[in-house]
Amino acid sequence: MNEFDSELLERAVTELSRLPGIGRKTALRLALHLLRQDPDVGVALGKAIIDLREGIRYCQVCHNISETEVCPICSNTSRDDSTICVVESVKDVMAVENTRQFKGLYHVLGGLISPIDGVGPDQLEIDSLIQRVSTGKIKEVIIALSATMEGETTAFYIFRRLEEKPVIVTQLARGLSVGNDLEYTDELTLGRSILGRQPFNDSFPS
Amino acid sequence: MNEFDSELLERAVTELSRLPGIGRKTALRLALHLLRQDPDVGVALGKAIIDLREGIRYCQVCHNISETEVCPICSNTSRDDSTICVVESVKDVMAVENTRQFKGLYHVLGGLISPIDGVGPDQLEIDSLIQRVSTGKIKEVIIALSATMEGETTAFYIFRRLEEKPVIVTQLARGLSVGNDLEYTDELTLGRSILGRQPFNDSFPS
């Protein structure tokens, strides 16, 4: 038979260990934990995962996750539909939403341009962004990507594609993180925070 | 609505974060990972967990996990049914099995006596062990518990309960772990390895 003398345990461990950061040892620990709990706990977890996978799709407009064809953000008429915030992933939508500083719409690229990982512009939702901007309703595109090599490459690519459209393209401010000590801030960040210095009153949340 | 603007995602994250060592951040990472994969991956995981929880029960004889009333080890007639190895948990059965040095049967206690955690002998499968020994078929009980305070307390309790039965009670040898440097071995272990010194040829696996 198999390693655990139980086909069911073997299958659960194999499936659990497909999750990122979970090896076979952790998967076994999780499976045995579930066996020690009330049966409802395991069944609820299993059902929640199946329902998640079967019930969630991607918004046709912004490609954020959604339970409906168009996500609640895109279909919310009280939001500013003339501003699009371009982010890498669904998690970034949540991060920006949590700041409560943005009332516009989103566009989820689904990744960043990365020649090393073989990800080119065609694999990302860039064409659909250009199309959204081409409707003429959009006044500003905020590029909210990581300040990494891949993030800046992708930002620059999008900037070039949007150059001839009648739209303002902005990106997240670079500067000191809140709480950072100036003395220990790296030169690049400090340099960019000087170049991008802001009028004193503009930089506080309203 | 909820934190994630999606009831399904919220439920999956809540259920995943009930697992030991998985907080809400990790749970979200896992859920979003599943959403990026082929739908089959998530559905297979969910089904494997439900099947595990609904299909696995405990062996009526040794209390190891089993898909049948009596587990494959207990019902294997080629094993030595006169020797019982007493272990704390299902994982310990796997650990002993992996050594391939034991051909007898097991008895899973389901924990250790621990006054601090409020675990007394009544909550463990100790009475059922005494009953198994009382049938008279058992010649040796090997106590294979951790060399910790709780393990030794439990071992001593079982030893006292079995004292008047016509059975040999042994416990795992205490001594240097294979690969350990004598110089860096703690005094307690070194002391017990001298008291429990073994005839030279007995200590190699056959």
Short mmCIF file of C-alpha atoms in Angstrom, two decimals:
data_model
loop_
_atom_site.label_atom_id
_atom_site.label_comp_id
_atom_site.label_asym_id
_atom_site.label_seq_id
_atom_site.Cartn_x
_atom_site.Cartn_y
_atom_site.Cartn_z
CA MET A 1 0.00 0.00 0.00
CA ASN A 2 1.17 3.58 0.41
CA GLU A 3 3.33 5.36 2.96
CA PHE A 4 0.49 5.87 5.46
CA ASP A 5 -1.42 2.59 5.09
CA SER A 6 -4.43 4.69 4.14
CA GLU A 7 -5.43 5.82 0.69
CA LEU A 8 -7.54 8.67 2.07
CA LEU A 9 -4.75 10.05 4.24
CA GLU A 10 -2.28 9.70 1.39
CA ARG A 11 -4.59 11.65 -0.93
CA ALA A 12 -5.23 14.42 1.61
CA VAL A 13 -1.50 14.78 2.32
CA THR A 14 -0.66 14.86 -1.40
CA GLU A 15 -3.28 17.52 -2.14
CA LEU A 16 -2.39 19.64 0.90
CA SER A 17 1.30 19.52 0.02
CA ARG A 18 0.56 21.09 -3.38
CA LEU A 19 -0.13 24.35 -1.52
CA PRO A 20 2.77 26.83 -1.53
CA GLY A 21 5.03 26.59 1.51
CA ILE A 22 3.48 23.31 2.67
CA GLY A 23 5.65 20.21 2.44
CA ARG A 24 4.62 16.63 3.14
CA LYS A 25 5.50 16.87 6.84
CA THR A 26 3.32 19.95 7.38
CA ALA A 27 0.58 18.44 5.23
CA LEU A 28 0.55 15.34 7.44
CA ARG A 29 0.42 17.52 10.56
CA LEU A 30 -2.57 19.42 9.12
CA ALA A 31 -4.37 16.21 8.09
CA LEU A 32 -3.89 14.64 11.53
CA HIS A 33 -5.03 17.89 13.13
CA LEU A 34 -8.24 17.75 11.09
CA LEU A 35 -8.77 14.13 12.17
CA ARG A 36 -8.55 15.16 15.82
CA GLN A 37 -11.13 17.94 15.40
CA ASP A 38 -14.88 17.63 15.18
CA PRO A 39 -15.78 16.18 11.74
CA ASP A 40 -17.66 19.40 10.88
CA VAL A 41 -14.41 21.39 10.89
CA GLY A 42 -12.83 19.31 8.13
CA VAL A 43 -16.00 19.11 6.07
CA ALA A 44 -16.53 22.89 6.35
CA LEU A 45 -12.95 23.51 5.20
CA GLY A 46 -13.30 21.14 2.26
CA LYS A 47 -16.61 22.68 1.19
CA ALA A 48 -15.29 26.24 1.57
CA ILE A 49 -12.39 25.41 -0.76
CA ILE A 50 -14.62 23.76 -3.38
CA ASP A 51 -17.14 26.64 -3.24
CA LEU A 52 -14.31 29.16 -3.51
CA ARG A 53 -12.92 27.47 -6.59
CA GLU A 54 -16.30 26.94 -8.23
CA GLY A 55 -17.89 30.26 -7.28
CA ILE A 56 -15.18 32.83 -7.86
CA ARG A 57 -14.38 34.21 -11.27
CA TYR A 58 -12.66 37.34 -12.55
CA CYS A 59 -14.36 40.67 -13.16
CA GLN A 60 -14.70 41.23 -16.92
CA VAL A 61 -13.76 44.88 -16.55
CA CYS A 62 -10.93 45.11 -14.02
CA HIS A 63 -9.93 41.40 -13.64
CA ASN A 64 -10.23 41.53 -9.86
CA ILE A 65 -11.80 38.43 -8.30
CA SER A 66 -15.57 38.55 -8.21
CA GLU A 67 -18.62 36.39 -7.62
CA THR A 68 -20.43 38.19 -10.43
CA GLU A 69 -19.53 39.12 -14.03
CA VAL A 70 -18.66 42.66 -12.98
CA CYS A 71 -17.14 43.09 -9.51
CA PRO A 72 -18.75 45.20 -6.74
CA ILE A 73 -16.12 47.93 -7.15
CA CYS A 74 -16.65 48.33 -10.91
CA SER A 75 -20.44 48.27 -10.52
CA ASN A 76 -20.46 50.75 -7.60
CA THR A 77 -21.85 53.93 -9.17
CA SER A 78 -20.70 56.10 -6.26
CA ARG A 79 -17.05 55.50 -7.16
CA ASP A 80 -15.07 57.80 -9.43
CA ASP A 81 -15.06 56.03 -12.82
CA SER A 82 -12.65 58.50 -14.40
CA THR A 83 -9.64 57.21 -12.44
CA ILE A 84 -8.05 53.78 -12.80
CA CYS A 85 -5.48 52.42 -10.36
CA VAL A 86 -3.29 49.80 -12.08
CA VAL A 87 -2.06 47.07 -9.73
CA GLU A 88 -0.20 43.79 -10.06
CA SER A 89 -2.56 41.47 -8.20
CA VAL A 90 -5.82 40.98 -6.34
CA LYS A 91 -3.93 41.37 -3.06
CA ASP A 92 -2.82 44.85 -4.11
CA VAL A 93 -6.46 45.85 -4.67
CA MET A 94 -7.11 44.85 -1.06
CA ALA A 95 -4.04 46.76 0.13
CA VAL A 96 -5.08 49.96 -1.65
CA GLU A 97 -8.72 49.57 -0.52
CA ASN A 98 -7.53 49.25 3.07
CA THR A 99 -5.90 52.68 2.90
CA ARG A 100 -9.36 54.23 2.21
CA GLN A 101 -7.52 56.90 0.20
CA PHE A 102 -8.74 55.83 -3.24
CA LYS A 103 -12.28 56.06 -4.59
CA GLY A 104 -11.70 55.22 -8.24
CA LEU A 105 -11.64 51.91 -10.12
CA TYR A 106 -8.91 49.29 -10.49
CA HIS A 107 -7.19 47.33 -13.21
CA VAL A 108 -5.44 44.10 -12.17
CA LEU A 109 -2.57 43.18 -14.50
CA GLY A 110 -2.16 39.65 -13.18
CA GLY A 111 1.61 39.94 -12.86
CA LEU A 112 4.58 42.05 -13.91
CA ILE A 113 6.78 42.00 -17.00
CA SER A 114 9.71 39.76 -16.13
CA PRO A 115 11.99 38.44 -18.88
CA ILE A 116 13.70 36.14 -16.34
CA ASP A 117 10.41 34.41 -15.55
CA GLY A 118 9.36 34.52 -19.19
CA VAL A 119 6.47 36.92 -18.58
CA GLY A 120 5.93 39.37 -21.45
CA PRO A 121 3.34 42.14 -21.86
CA ASP A 122 1.04 39.78 -23.82
CA GLN A 123 0.48 37.55 -20.78
CA LEU A 124 -0.72 40.50 -18.71
CA GLU A 125 -3.96 42.46 -18.88
CA ILE A 126 -2.29 45.44 -20.56
CA ASP A 127 -4.19 45.45 -23.86
CA SER A 128 -7.47 45.50 -21.95
CA LEU A 129 -6.20 48.48 -19.94
CA ILE A 130 -5.38 50.38 -23.13
CA GLN A 131 -8.88 49.54 -24.41
CA ARG A 132 -10.49 50.86 -21.22
CA VAL A 133 -8.52 54.09 -21.53
CA SER A 134 -9.41 54.36 -25.23
CA THR A 135 -13.10 54.82 -24.42
CA GLY A 136 -12.17 58.39 -23.48
CA LYS A 137 -13.96 58.36 -20.09
CA ILE A 138 -10.74 57.90 -18.13
CA LYS A 139 -8.94 61.06 -17.00
CA GLU A 140 -6.14 59.60 -14.85
CA VAL A 141 -4.28 56.30 -14.69
CA ILE A 142 -2.40 55.76 -11.42
CA ILE A 143 0.31 53.14 -11.80
CA ALA A 144 0.56 51.47 -8.39
CA LEU A 145 3.25 48.84 -8.92
CA SER A 146 6.10 47.71 -6.65
CA ALA A 147 9.28 49.79 -6.67
CA THR A 148 11.24 46.82 -8.02
CA MET A 149 12.98 46.19 -11.33
CA GLU A 150 9.93 44.31 -12.68
CA GLY A 151 7.48 46.88 -11.31
CA GLU A 152 9.32 49.82 -12.83
CA THR A 153 9.81 48.04 -16.17
CA THR A 154 6.08 47.30 -16.34
CA ALA A 155 5.22 50.85 -15.28
CA PHE A 156 7.44 52.27 -18.01
CA TYR A 157 5.96 49.95 -20.64
CA ILE A 158 2.42 51.03 -19.70
CA PHE A 159 3.46 54.67 -19.62
CA ARG A 160 4.81 54.38 -23.19
CA ARG A 161 1.65 52.65 -24.42
CA LEU A 162 -0.50 55.41 -22.89
CA GLU A 163 1.69 58.32 -23.99
CA GLU A 164 -0.51 59.32 -26.93
CA LYS A 165 -3.82 58.91 -25.14
CA PRO A 166 -5.48 62.00 -23.65
CA VAL A 167 -4.95 60.79 -20.10
CA ILE A 168 -2.79 61.78 -17.12
CA VAL A 169 -0.46 58.97 -16.02
CA THR A 170 0.82 59.14 -12.44
CA GLN A 171 2.62 56.68 -10.21
CA LEU A 172 2.84 56.09 -6.46
CA ALA A 173 5.11 58.57 -4.67
CA ARG A 174 8.59 57.26 -3.85
CA GLY A 175 9.97 58.39 -0.53
CA LEU A 176 10.57 57.58 3.10
CA SER A 177 8.29 54.91 4.54
CA VAL A 178 6.26 56.26 7.46
CA GLY A 179 8.29 55.59 10.62
CA ASN A 180 11.61 55.40 8.77
CA ASP A 181 14.66 57.09 10.19
CA LEU A 182 16.24 59.46 7.68
CA GLU A 183 19.73 58.44 8.80
CA TYR A 184 19.13 54.81 7.83
CA THR A 185 17.22 55.40 4.59
CA ASP A 186 19.08 54.17 1.51
CA GLU A 187 20.49 56.73 -0.91
CA LEU A 188 18.20 55.86 -3.81
CA THR A 189 15.06 56.31 -1.73
CA LEU A 190 16.37 59.49 -0.13
CA GLY A 191 17.38 60.86 -3.53
CA ARG A 192 13.95 60.15 -5.01
CA SER A 193 12.21 61.61 -1.97
CA ILE A 194 14.10 64.87 -2.50
CA LEU A 195 13.33 64.96 -6.25
CA GLY A 196 9.69 64.18 -5.53
CA ARG A 197 9.31 66.50 -2.55
CA GLN A 198 5.70 67.39 -1.85
CA PRO A 199 3.92 70.62 -0.78
CA PHE A 200 3.70 70.33 2.98
CA ASN A 201 -0.06 70.06 3.34
CA ASP A 202 -0.64 67.67 0.42
CA SER A 203 1.00 64.71 2.02
CA PHE A 204 -1.45 64.10 4.87
CA PRO A 205 -4.55 61.96 4.39
CA SER A 206 -7.71 64.05 4.21
CA MET B 1 -19.89 43.46 3.17
CA ASN B 2 -16.83 41.67 4.57
CA GLU B 3 -13.14 42.40 4.47
CA PHE B 4 -12.65 40.87 1.02
CA ASP B 5 -15.84 41.99 -0.76
CA SER B 6 -16.52 38.29 -1.34
CA GLU B 7 -18.43 35.93 0.91
CA LEU B 8 -16.77 32.88 -0.66
CA LEU B 9 -13.25 34.20 -0.20
CA GLU B 10 -14.04 35.28 3.35
CA ARG B 11 -15.32 31.78 4.19
CA ALA B 12 -12.33 30.02 2.63
CA VAL B 13 -9.90 32.29 4.48
CA THR B 14 -11.74 31.78 7.78
CA GLU B 15 -11.75 28.00 7.43
CA LEU B 16 -8.12 27.81 6.28
CA SER B 17 -6.98 30.00 9.17
CA ARG B 18 -8.43 27.48 11.65
CA LEU B 19 -5.55 25.17 10.71
CA PRO B 20 -2.63 25.17 13.14
CA GLY B 21 0.17 27.57 12.21
CA ILE B 22 -1.92 29.29 9.53
CA GLY B 23 -2.99 32.86 10.21
CA ARG B 24 -5.32 34.99 8.12
CA LYS B 25 -2.48 36.36 5.97
CA THR B 26 -1.23 32.90 5.05
CA ALA B 27 -4.81 31.69 4.57
CA LEU B 28 -5.41 34.51 2.08
CA ARG B 29 -2.19 33.66 0.27
CA LEU B 30 -3.30 30.01 0.00
CA ALA B 31 -6.80 30.95 -1.19
CA LEU B 32 -5.45 33.31 -3.87
CA HIS B 33 -2.96 30.63 -4.91
CA LEU B 34 -5.84 28.18 -5.40
CA LEU B 35 -7.69 30.79 -7.47
CA ARG B 36 -4.69 31.13 -9.78
CA GLN B 37 -4.43 27.36 -10.33
CA ASP B 38 -6.54 25.17 -12.54
CA PRO B 39 -10.01 24.77 -10.93
CA ASP B 40 -9.40 21.00 -10.59
CA VAL B 41 -6.59 21.59 -8.08
CA GLY B 42 -8.84 23.37 -5.60
CA VAL B 43 -11.75 20.98 -6.08
CA ALA B 44 -9.45 17.97 -5.62
CA LEU B 45 -8.06 19.46 -2.40
CA GLY B 46 -11.54 20.19 -1.04
CA LYS B 47 -12.78 16.70 -1.88
CA ALA B 48 -9.68 15.04 -0.42
CA ILE B 49 -10.25 16.86 2.89
CA ILE B 50 -13.96 15.97 3.04
CA ASP B 51 -13.27 12.33 2.14
CA LEU B 52 -10.50 12.18 4.73
CA ARG B 53 -12.78 13.47 7.44
CA GLU B 54 -15.72 11.31 6.45
CA GLY B 55 -13.81 8.14 5.61
CA ILE B 56 -11.25 7.81 8.40
CA ARG B 57 -12.14 6.40 11.79
CA TYR B 58 -10.12 4.85 14.59
CA CYS B 59 -9.21 1.16 14.87
CA GLN B 60 -11.33 -0.45 17.59
CA VAL B 61 -8.35 -2.43 18.85
CA CYS B 62 -5.30 -0.13 18.78
CA HIS B 63 -6.94 3.30 18.15
CA ASN B 64 -4.68 4.02 15.19
CA ILE B 65 -6.40 5.73 12.26
CA SER B 66 -8.05 3.29 9.90
CA GLU B 67 -10.48 3.11 7.01
CA THR B 68 -11.93 -0.11 8.44
CA GLU B 69 -13.14 -1.17 11.92
CA VAL B 70 -9.86 -2.94 12.60
CA CYS B 71 -6.74 -1.38 11.06
CA PRO B 72 -4.46 -3.16 8.57
CA ILE B 73 -1.75 -3.62 11.22
CA CYS B 74 -4.07 -5.27 13.78
CA SER B 75 -5.64 -7.50 11.14
CA ASN B 76 -2.30 -8.55 9.62
CA THR B 77 -1.89 -12.17 10.74
CA SER B 78 1.80 -12.24 9.86
CA ARG B 79 2.58 -9.76 12.65
CA ASP B 80 3.56 -10.83 16.17
CA ASP B 81 0.36 -10.40 18.20
CA SER B 82 2.09 -11.13 21.53
CA THR B 83 3.90 -7.77 21.59
CA ILE B 84 2.27 -4.36 21.95
CA CYS B 85 4.12 -1.09 21.38
CA VAL B 86 2.44 1.73 23.33
CA VAL B 87 2.73 5.13 21.62
CA GLU B 88 1.33 8.61 22.16
CA SER B 89 -0.09 9.32 18.70
CA VAL B 90 -0.78 8.15 15.19
CA LYS B 91 2.38 9.91 14.02
CA ASP B 92 4.45 7.78 16.41
CA VAL B 93 3.02 4.62 14.83
CA MET B 94 4.31 5.91 11.49
CA ALA B 95 7.69 6.76 13.02
CA VAL B 96 8.13 3.27 14.54
CA GLU B 97 6.87 1.59 11.35
CA ASN B 98 9.44 3.52 9.34
CA THR B 99 12.28 1.99 11.38
CA ARG B 100 11.20 -1.50 10.14
CA GLN B 101 12.52 -2.85 13.47
CA PHE B 102 9.14 -3.76 14.99
CA LYS B 103 6.79 -6.51 13.84
CA GLY B 104 4.26 -6.49 16.71
CA LEU B 105 1.05 -4.53 17.25
CA TYR B 106 0.45 -1.00 18.52
CA HIS B 107 -1.66 0.80 21.09
CA VAL B 108 -2.23 4.53 20.56
CA LEU B 109 -2.91 6.40 23.82
CA GLY B 110 -4.13 9.58 22.16
CA GLY B 111 -1.97 11.81 24.36
CA LEU B 112 0.11 11.86 27.54
CA ILE B 113 -0.80 12.44 31.17
CA SER B 114 -0.29 16.17 31.76
CA PRO B 115 -1.74 17.83 34.88
CA ILE B 116 -0.82 21.26 33.46
CA ASP B 117 -2.97 20.68 30.38
CA GLY B 118 -5.66 18.94 32.45
CA VAL B 119 -5.12 15.54 30.83
CA GLY B 120 -5.60 12.65 33.25
CA PRO B 121 -5.33 8.87 32.65
CA ASP B 122 -9.11 8.63 32.08
CA GLN B 123 -8.89 10.71 28.91
CA LEU B 124 -6.32 8.37 27.40
CA GLU B 125 -6.72 4.86 26.01
CA ILE B 126 -5.09 3.28 29.07
CA ASP B 127 -8.02 1.18 30.34
CA SER B 128 -8.36 -0.39 26.90
CA LEU B 129 -4.63 -1.22 26.99
CA ILE B 130 -5.00 -2.99 30.36
CA GLN B 131 -7.97 -4.90 28.91
CA ARG B 132 -5.94 -6.01 25.89
CA VAL B 133 -3.16 -7.23 28.19
CA SER B 134 -5.70 -9.00 30.46
CA THR B 135 -6.64 -11.42 27.67
CA GLY B 136 -3.36 -13.21 28.50
CA LYS B 137 -2.14 -13.39 24.88
CA ILE B 138 0.31 -10.50 25.30
CA LYS B 139 3.85 -11.36 26.40
CA GLU B 140 5.55 -7.97 26.17
CA VAL B 141 4.46 -4.34 26.34
CA ILE B 142 7.02 -1.89 24.94
CA ILE B 143 6.42 1.63 26.22
CA ALA B 144 7.57 3.92 23.41
CA LEU B 145 6.86 7.40 24.77
CA SER B 146 8.87 10.61 24.57
CA ALA B 147 11.67 11.08 27.12
CA THR B 148 9.88 14.14 28.54
CA MET B 149 8.27 14.81 31.91
CA GLU B 150 4.81 13.89 30.54
CA GLY B 151 6.12 10.85 28.68
CA GLU B 152 7.92 9.45 31.72
CA THR B 153 4.94 10.15 34.03
CA THR B 154 2.63 8.31 31.64
CA ALA B 155 5.12 5.46 31.25
CA PHE B 156 5.40 5.09 35.03
CA TYR B 157 1.60 5.13 35.44
CA ILE B 158 1.18 2.39 32.82
CA PHE B 159 4.03 0.39 34.37
CA ARG B 160 2.27 0.47 37.77
CA ARG B 161 -1.07 -0.56 36.27
CA LEU B 162 0.60 -3.52 34.52
CA GLU B 163 2.80 -4.60 37.46
CA GLU B 164 0.60 -7.47 38.51
CA LYS B 165 -0.14 -8.76 35.03
CA PRO B 166 1.96 -11.66 33.71
CA VAL B 167 3.64 -9.49 31.10
CA ILE B 168 7.11 -8.07 30.51
CA VAL B 169 7.10 -4.26 30.40
CA THR B 170 10.01 -2.61 28.60
CA GLN B 171 10.71 0.90 27.40
CA LEU B 172 12.76 2.45 24.62
CA ALA B 173 16.51 2.57 25.37
CA ARG B 174 17.80 5.92 26.57
CA GLY B 175 21.23 6.88 25.28
CA LEU B 176 23.20 8.84 22.74
CA SER B 177 21.33 9.70 19.56
CA VAL B 178 23.07 8.26 16.51
CA GLY B 179 25.51 10.87 15.23
CA ASN B 180 25.79 12.62 18.61
CA ASP B 181 29.15 13.73 19.89
CA LEU B 182 29.86 12.31 23.37
CA GLU B 183 31.53 15.57 24.41
CA TYR B 184 28.35 17.56 23.80
CA THR B 185 25.84 15.04 25.18
CA ASP B 186 24.03 16.29 28.29
CA GLU B 187 24.85 14.64 31.62
CA LEU B 188 21.43 13.04 32.13
CA THR B 189 21.53 11.29 28.77
CA LEU B 190 25.16 10.24 29.22
CA GLY B 191 24.40 8.94 32.74
CA ARG B 192 21.46 6.89 31.51
CA SER B 193 23.43 5.57 28.56
CA ILE B 194 26.06 4.24 31.00
CA LEU B 195 23.45 2.65 33.31
CA GLY B 196 21.67 1.12 30.32
CA ARG B 197 24.81 0.02 28.48
CA GLN B 198 24.13 -2.72 25.96
CA PRO B 199 26.04 -5.89 24.94
CA PHE B 200 28.06 -4.81 21.92
CA ASN B 201 26.35 -6.92 19.27
CA ASP B 202 22.76 -6.32 20.46
CA SER B 203 22.62 -2.70 19.48
CA PHE B 204 22.83 -3.07 15.71
CA PRO B 205 19.72 -3.60 13.61
CA SER B 206 19.47 -7.18 12.37
#
